[in-house]
């Protein structure tokens, strides 16, 4: 069985946001065994799996990536869409645009402290479209 659904994640400010529940809330019942593939259809945000408990991790991740890929660098050519745009593209490339998560006994088989992050790299990125593909028995 293969199912696919495009969902919309609500608009968020720049930062790392836990979206596991928001994604699962828009999906049909998961199979007993399988895979969930999640793909974000944008070039200025990304998806990651990380700490789902302590919000300090999310704010620290934002600070780390702002340090690694700073805004307003003189070597950026792509600047017409704002000072956060080119760094957003670079951050999205570093982190990636998709995840594949195992499904076991009808649930995502994530570790105890793992959750899905939407990594919003624009100050105001708007709603984000995500394609979720469920492969299972």
PDB file of N, CA, C and O in Angstrom, residues 17-57:
ATOM      1  N   UNK A  17      11.136  24.539  14.656  1.00  0.00           N
ATOM      2  CA  UNK A  17       9.813  24.308  15.242  1.00  0.00           C
ATOM      3  C   UNK A  17       9.463  22.820  15.229  1.00  0.00           C
ATOM      4  O   UNK A  17       9.565  22.171  14.187  1.00  0.00           O
ATOM      5  N   UNK A  18       9.005  22.324  16.356  1.00  0.00           N
ATOM      6  CA  UNK A  18       8.569  20.940  16.479  1.00  0.00           C
ATOM      7  C   UNK A  18       7.202  20.799  15.805  1.00  0.00           C
ATOM      8  O   UNK A  18       6.236  21.464  16.205  1.00  0.00           O
ATOM      9  N   UNK A  19       7.107  19.950  14.777  1.00  0.00           N
ATOM     10  CA  UNK A  19       5.870  19.832  13.994  1.00  0.00           C
ATOM     11  C   UNK A  19       5.362  18.393  13.890  1.00  0.00           C
ATOM     12  O   UNK A  19       4.471  18.113  13.084  1.00  0.00           O
ATOM     13  N   UNK A  20       5.870  17.497  14.694  1.00  0.00           N
ATOM     14  CA  UNK A  20       5.469  16.091  14.613  1.00  0.00           C
ATOM     15  C   UNK A  20       3.955  15.950  14.704  1.00  0.00           C
ATOM     16  O   UNK A  20       3.325  15.299  13.851  1.00  0.00           O
ATOM     17  N   UNK A  21       3.346  16.532  15.715  1.00  0.00           N
ATOM     18  CA  UNK A  21       1.896  16.402  15.921  1.00  0.00           C
ATOM     19  C   UNK A  21       1.104  17.049  14.803  1.00  0.00           C
ATOM     20  O   UNK A  21       0.072  16.521  14.380  1.00  0.00           O
ATOM     21  N   UNK A  22       1.584  18.195  14.311  1.00  0.00           N
ATOM     22  CA  UNK A  22       0.879  18.871  13.218  1.00  0.00           C
ATOM     23  C   UNK A  22       0.871  18.014  11.953  1.00  0.00           C
ATOM     24  O   UNK A  22      -0.133  17.947  11.244  1.00  0.00           O
ATOM     25  N   UNK A  23       1.980  17.359  11.684  1.00  0.00           N
ATOM     26  CA  UNK A  23       2.041  16.476  10.513  1.00  0.00           C
ATOM     27  C   UNK A  23       1.137  15.265  10.721  1.00  0.00           C
ATOM     28  O   UNK A  23       0.286  14.959   9.881  1.00  0.00           O
ATOM     29  N   UNK A  24       1.297  14.580  11.838  1.00  0.00           N
ATOM     30  CA  UNK A  24       0.500  13.373  12.083  1.00  0.00           C
ATOM     31  C   UNK A  24      -1.000  13.670  12.117  1.00  0.00           C
ATOM     32  O   UNK A  24      -1.811  12.845  11.694  1.00  0.00           O
ATOM     33  N   UNK A  25      -1.361  14.845  12.602  1.00  0.00           N
ATOM     34  CA  UNK A  25      -2.770  15.222  12.667  1.00  0.00           C
ATOM     35  C   UNK A  25      -3.432  15.394  11.314  1.00  0.00           C
ATOM     36  O   UNK A  25      -4.665  15.407  11.223  1.00  0.00           O
ATOM     37  N   UNK A  26      -2.653  15.514  10.259  1.00  0.00           N
ATOM     38  CA  UNK A  26      -3.203  15.686   8.916  1.00  0.00           C
ATOM     39  C   UNK A  26      -3.082  14.420   8.062  1.00  0.00           C
ATOM     40  O   UNK A  26      -3.436  14.444   6.883  1.00  0.00           O
ATOM     41  N   UNK A  27      -2.585  13.349   8.660  1.00  0.00           N
ATOM     42  CA  UNK A  27      -2.388  12.104   7.909  1.00  0.00           C
ATOM     43  C   UNK A  27      -3.445  11.070   8.274  1.00  0.00           C
ATOM     44  O   UNK A  27      -3.996  11.090   9.380  1.00  0.00           O
ATOM     45  N   UNK A  28      -3.699  10.133   7.343  1.00  0.00           N
ATOM     46  CA  UNK A  28      -4.578   9.019   7.688  1.00  0.00           C
ATOM     47  C   UNK A  28      -3.884   8.102   8.695  1.00  0.00           C
ATOM     48  O   UNK A  28      -2.698   8.274   8.999  1.00  0.00           O
ATOM     49  N   UNK A  29      -4.609   7.123   9.172  1.00  0.00           N
ATOM     50  CA  UNK A  29      -4.037   6.151  10.106  1.00  0.00           C
ATOM     51  C   UNK A  29      -2.818   5.489   9.461  1.00  0.00           C
ATOM     52  O   UNK A  29      -2.844   5.116   8.284  1.00  0.00           O
ATOM     53  N   UNK A  30      -1.763   5.365  10.240  1.00  0.00           N
ATOM     54  CA  UNK A  30      -0.537   4.759   9.717  1.00  0.00           C
ATOM     55  C   UNK A  30      -0.670   3.243   9.703  1.00  0.00           C
ATOM     56  O   UNK A  30      -1.350   2.662  10.556  1.00  0.00           O
ATOM     57  N   UNK A  31      -0.002   2.579   8.742  1.00  0.00           N
ATOM     58  CA  UNK A  31      -0.028   1.116   8.705  1.00  0.00           C
ATOM     59  C   UNK A  31       0.745   0.537   9.890  1.00  0.00           C
ATOM     60  O   UNK A  31       1.469   1.249  10.581  1.00  0.00           O
ATOM     61  N   UNK A  32       0.626  -0.749  10.108  1.00  0.00           N
ATOM     62  CA  UNK A  32       1.337  -1.403  11.207  1.00  0.00           C
ATOM     63  C   UNK A  32       2.848  -1.347  11.012  1.00  0.00           C
ATOM     64  O   UNK A  32       3.593  -1.148  11.959  1.00  0.00           O
ATOM     65  N   UNK A  33       3.293  -1.523   9.767  1.00  0.00           N
ATOM     66  CA  UNK A  33       4.716  -1.512   9.444  1.00  0.00           C
ATOM     67  C   UNK A  33       4.906  -0.737   8.152  1.00  0.00           C
ATOM     68  O   UNK A  33       4.109  -0.881   7.230  1.00  0.00           O
ATOM     69  N   UNK A  34       5.957   0.069   8.103  1.00  0.00           N
ATOM     70  CA  UNK A  34       6.202   0.792   6.866  1.00  0.00           C
ATOM     71  C   UNK A  34       7.163   1.937   7.050  1.00  0.00           C
ATOM     72  O   UNK A  34       7.987   1.954   7.976  1.00  0.00           O
ATOM     73  N   UNK A  35       7.026   2.915   6.158  1.00  0.00           N
ATOM     74  CA  UNK A  35       7.867   4.105   6.155  1.00  0.00           C
ATOM     75  C   UNK A  35       7.003   5.331   5.892  1.00  0.00           C
ATOM     76  O   UNK A  35       6.057   5.273   5.100  1.00  0.00           O
ATOM     77  N   UNK A  36       7.359   6.430   6.526  1.00  0.00           N
ATOM     78  CA  UNK A  36       6.784   7.729   6.204  1.00  0.00           C
ATOM     79  C   UNK A  36       7.894   8.570   5.610  1.00  0.00           C
ATOM     80  O   UNK A  36       8.933   8.780   6.253  1.00  0.00           O
ATOM     81  N   UNK A  37       7.678   9.025   4.387  1.00  0.00           N
ATOM     82  CA  UNK A  37       8.621   9.946   3.753  1.00  0.00           C
ATOM     83  C   UNK A  37       7.967  11.326   3.760  1.00  0.00           C
ATOM     84  O   UNK A  37       6.807  11.473   3.354  1.00  0.00           O
ATOM     85  N   UNK A  38       8.693  12.327   4.246  1.00  0.00           N
ATOM     86  CA  UNK A  38       8.192  13.690   4.373  1.00  0.00           C
ATOM     87  C   UNK A  38       9.114  14.594   3.561  1.00  0.00           C
ATOM     88  O   UNK A  38      10.328  14.594   3.773  1.00  0.00           O
ATOM     89  N   UNK A  39       8.529  15.371   2.633  1.00  0.00           N
ATOM     90  CA  UNK A  39       9.295  16.221   1.720  1.00  0.00           C
ATOM     91  C   UNK A  39       8.707  17.629   1.730  1.00  0.00           C
ATOM     92  O   UNK A  39       7.509  17.796   1.472  1.00  0.00           O
ATOM     93  N   UNK A  40       9.509  18.638   2.045  1.00  0.00           N
ATOM     94  CA  UNK A  40       9.036  20.021   2.035  1.00  0.00           C
ATOM     95  C   UNK A  40       9.316  20.633   0.662  1.00  0.00           C
ATOM     96  O   UNK A  40      10.413  20.495   0.128  1.00  0.00           O
ATOM     97  N   UNK A  41       8.301  21.303   0.089  1.00  0.00           N
ATOM     98  CA  UNK A  41       8.363  21.811  -1.277  1.00  0.00           C
ATOM     99  C   UNK A  41       8.832  23.270  -1.343  1.00  0.00           C
ATOM    100  O   UNK A  41       8.260  24.071  -2.080  1.00  0.00           O
ATOM    101  N   UNK A  42       9.861  23.594  -0.597  1.00  0.00           N
ATOM    102  CA  UNK A  42      10.360  24.972  -0.558  1.00  0.00           C
ATOM    103  C   UNK A  42      11.884  24.958  -0.483  1.00  0.00           C
ATOM    104  O   UNK A  42      12.476  23.986  -0.018  1.00  0.00           O
ATOM    105  N   UNK A  43      12.504  26.061  -0.887  1.00  0.00           N
ATOM    106  CA  UNK A  43      13.964  26.138  -0.915  1.00  0.00           C
ATOM    107  C   UNK A  43      14.544  27.004   0.197  1.00  0.00           C
ATOM    108  O   UNK A  43      15.756  27.206   0.239  1.00  0.00           O
ATOM    109  N   UNK A  44      13.700  27.505   1.089  1.00  0.00           N
ATOM    110  CA  UNK A  44      14.202  28.357   2.168  1.00  0.00           C
ATOM    111  C   UNK A  44      13.784  27.856   3.548  1.00  0.00           C
ATOM    112  O   UNK A  44      13.772  28.606   4.514  1.00  0.00           O
ATOM    113  N   UNK A  45      13.445  26.579   3.629  1.00  0.00           N
ATOM    114  CA  UNK A  45      13.194  25.921   4.909  1.00  0.00           C
ATOM    115  C   UNK A  45      13.661  24.479   4.744  1.00  0.00           C
ATOM    116  O   UNK A  45      13.993  24.040   3.652  1.00  0.00           O
ATOM    117  N   UNK A  46      13.704  23.758   5.842  1.00  0.00           N
ATOM    118  CA  UNK A  46      14.183  22.380   5.779  1.00  0.00           C
ATOM    119  C   UNK A  46      13.490  21.543   6.846  1.00  0.00           C
ATOM    120  O   UNK A  46      12.706  22.059   7.648  1.00  0.00           O
ATOM    121  N   UNK A  47      13.780  20.251   6.828  1.00  0.00           N
ATOM    122  CA  UNK A  47      13.225  19.310   7.803  1.00  0.00           C
ATOM    123  C   UNK A  47      14.368  18.593   8.506  1.00  0.00           C
ATOM    124  O   UNK A  47      15.382  18.265   7.888  1.00  0.00           O
ATOM    125  N   UNK A  48      14.168  18.330   9.786  1.00  0.00           N
ATOM    126  CA  UNK A  48      15.190  17.649  10.574  1.00  0.00           C
ATOM    127  C   UNK A  48      14.514  16.850  11.671  1.00  0.00           C
ATOM    128  O   UNK A  48      13.358  17.102  12.020  1.00  0.00           O
ATOM    129  N   UNK A  49      15.238  15.897  12.217  1.00  0.00           N
ATOM    130  CA  UNK A  49      14.797  15.189  13.415  1.00  0.00           C
ATOM    131  C   UNK A  49      15.779  15.551  14.519  1.00  0.00           C
ATOM    132  O   UNK A  49      16.997  15.463  14.328  1.00  0.00           O
ATOM    133  N   UNK A  50      15.221  15.973  15.653  1.00  0.00           N
ATOM    134  CA  UNK A  50      16.083  16.352  16.760  1.00  0.00           C
ATOM    135  C   UNK A  50      15.290  16.312  18.057  1.00  0.00           C
ATOM    136  O   UNK A  50      14.156  15.828  18.088  1.00  0.00           O
ATOM    137  N   UNK A  51      15.851  16.869  19.101  1.00  0.00           N
ATOM    138  CA  UNK A  51      15.307  16.894  20.468  1.00  0.00           C
ATOM    139  C   UNK A  51      13.854  17.385  20.496  1.00  0.00           C
ATOM    140  O   UNK A  51      13.554  18.454  19.983  1.00  0.00           O
ATOM    141  N   UNK A  52      12.966  16.601  21.100  1.00  0.00           N
ATOM    142  CA  UNK A  52      11.560  16.996  21.148  1.00  0.00           C
ATOM    143  C   UNK A  52      11.109  17.476  22.518  1.00  0.00           C
ATOM    144  O   UNK A  52       9.922  17.732  22.718  1.00  0.00           O
ATOM    145  N   UNK A  53      12.006  17.603  23.470  1.00  0.00           N
ATOM    146  CA  UNK A  53      11.598  17.950  24.827  1.00  0.00           C
ATOM    147  C   UNK A  53      12.033  19.362  25.235  1.00  0.00           C
ATOM    148  O   UNK A  53      11.201  20.195  25.543  1.00  0.00           O
ATOM    149  N   UNK A  54      13.307  19.624  25.232  1.00  0.00           N
ATOM    150  CA  UNK A  54      13.827  20.892  25.732  1.00  0.00           C
ATOM    151  C   UNK A  54      13.831  21.945  24.624  1.00  0.00           C
ATOM    152  O   UNK A  54      14.574  21.822  23.646  1.00  0.00           O
ATOM    153  N   UNK A  55      13.026  23.005  24.737  1.00  0.00           N
ATOM    154  CA  UNK A  55      12.986  24.032  23.692  1.00  0.00           C
ATOM    155  C   UNK A  55      14.301  24.789  23.525  1.00  0.00           C
ATOM    156  O   UNK A  55      14.504  25.444  22.499  1.00  0.00           O
ATOM    157  N   UNK A  56      15.201  24.696  24.505  1.00  0.00           N
ATOM    158  CA  UNK A  56      16.506  25.345  24.369  1.00  0.00           C
ATOM    159  C   UNK A  56      17.280  24.786  23.175  1.00  0.00           C
ATOM    160  O   UNK A  56      18.065  25.504  22.554  1.00  0.00           O
ATOM    161  N   UNK A  57      17.055  23.519  22.858  1.00  0.00           N
ATOM    162  CA  UNK A  57      17.742  22.925  21.707  1.00  0.00           C
ATOM    163  C   UNK A  57      17.331  23.660  20.436  1.00  0.00           C
ATOM    164  O   UNK A  57      18.170  23.984  19.594  1.00  0.00           O
TER     165      UNK A  57
END
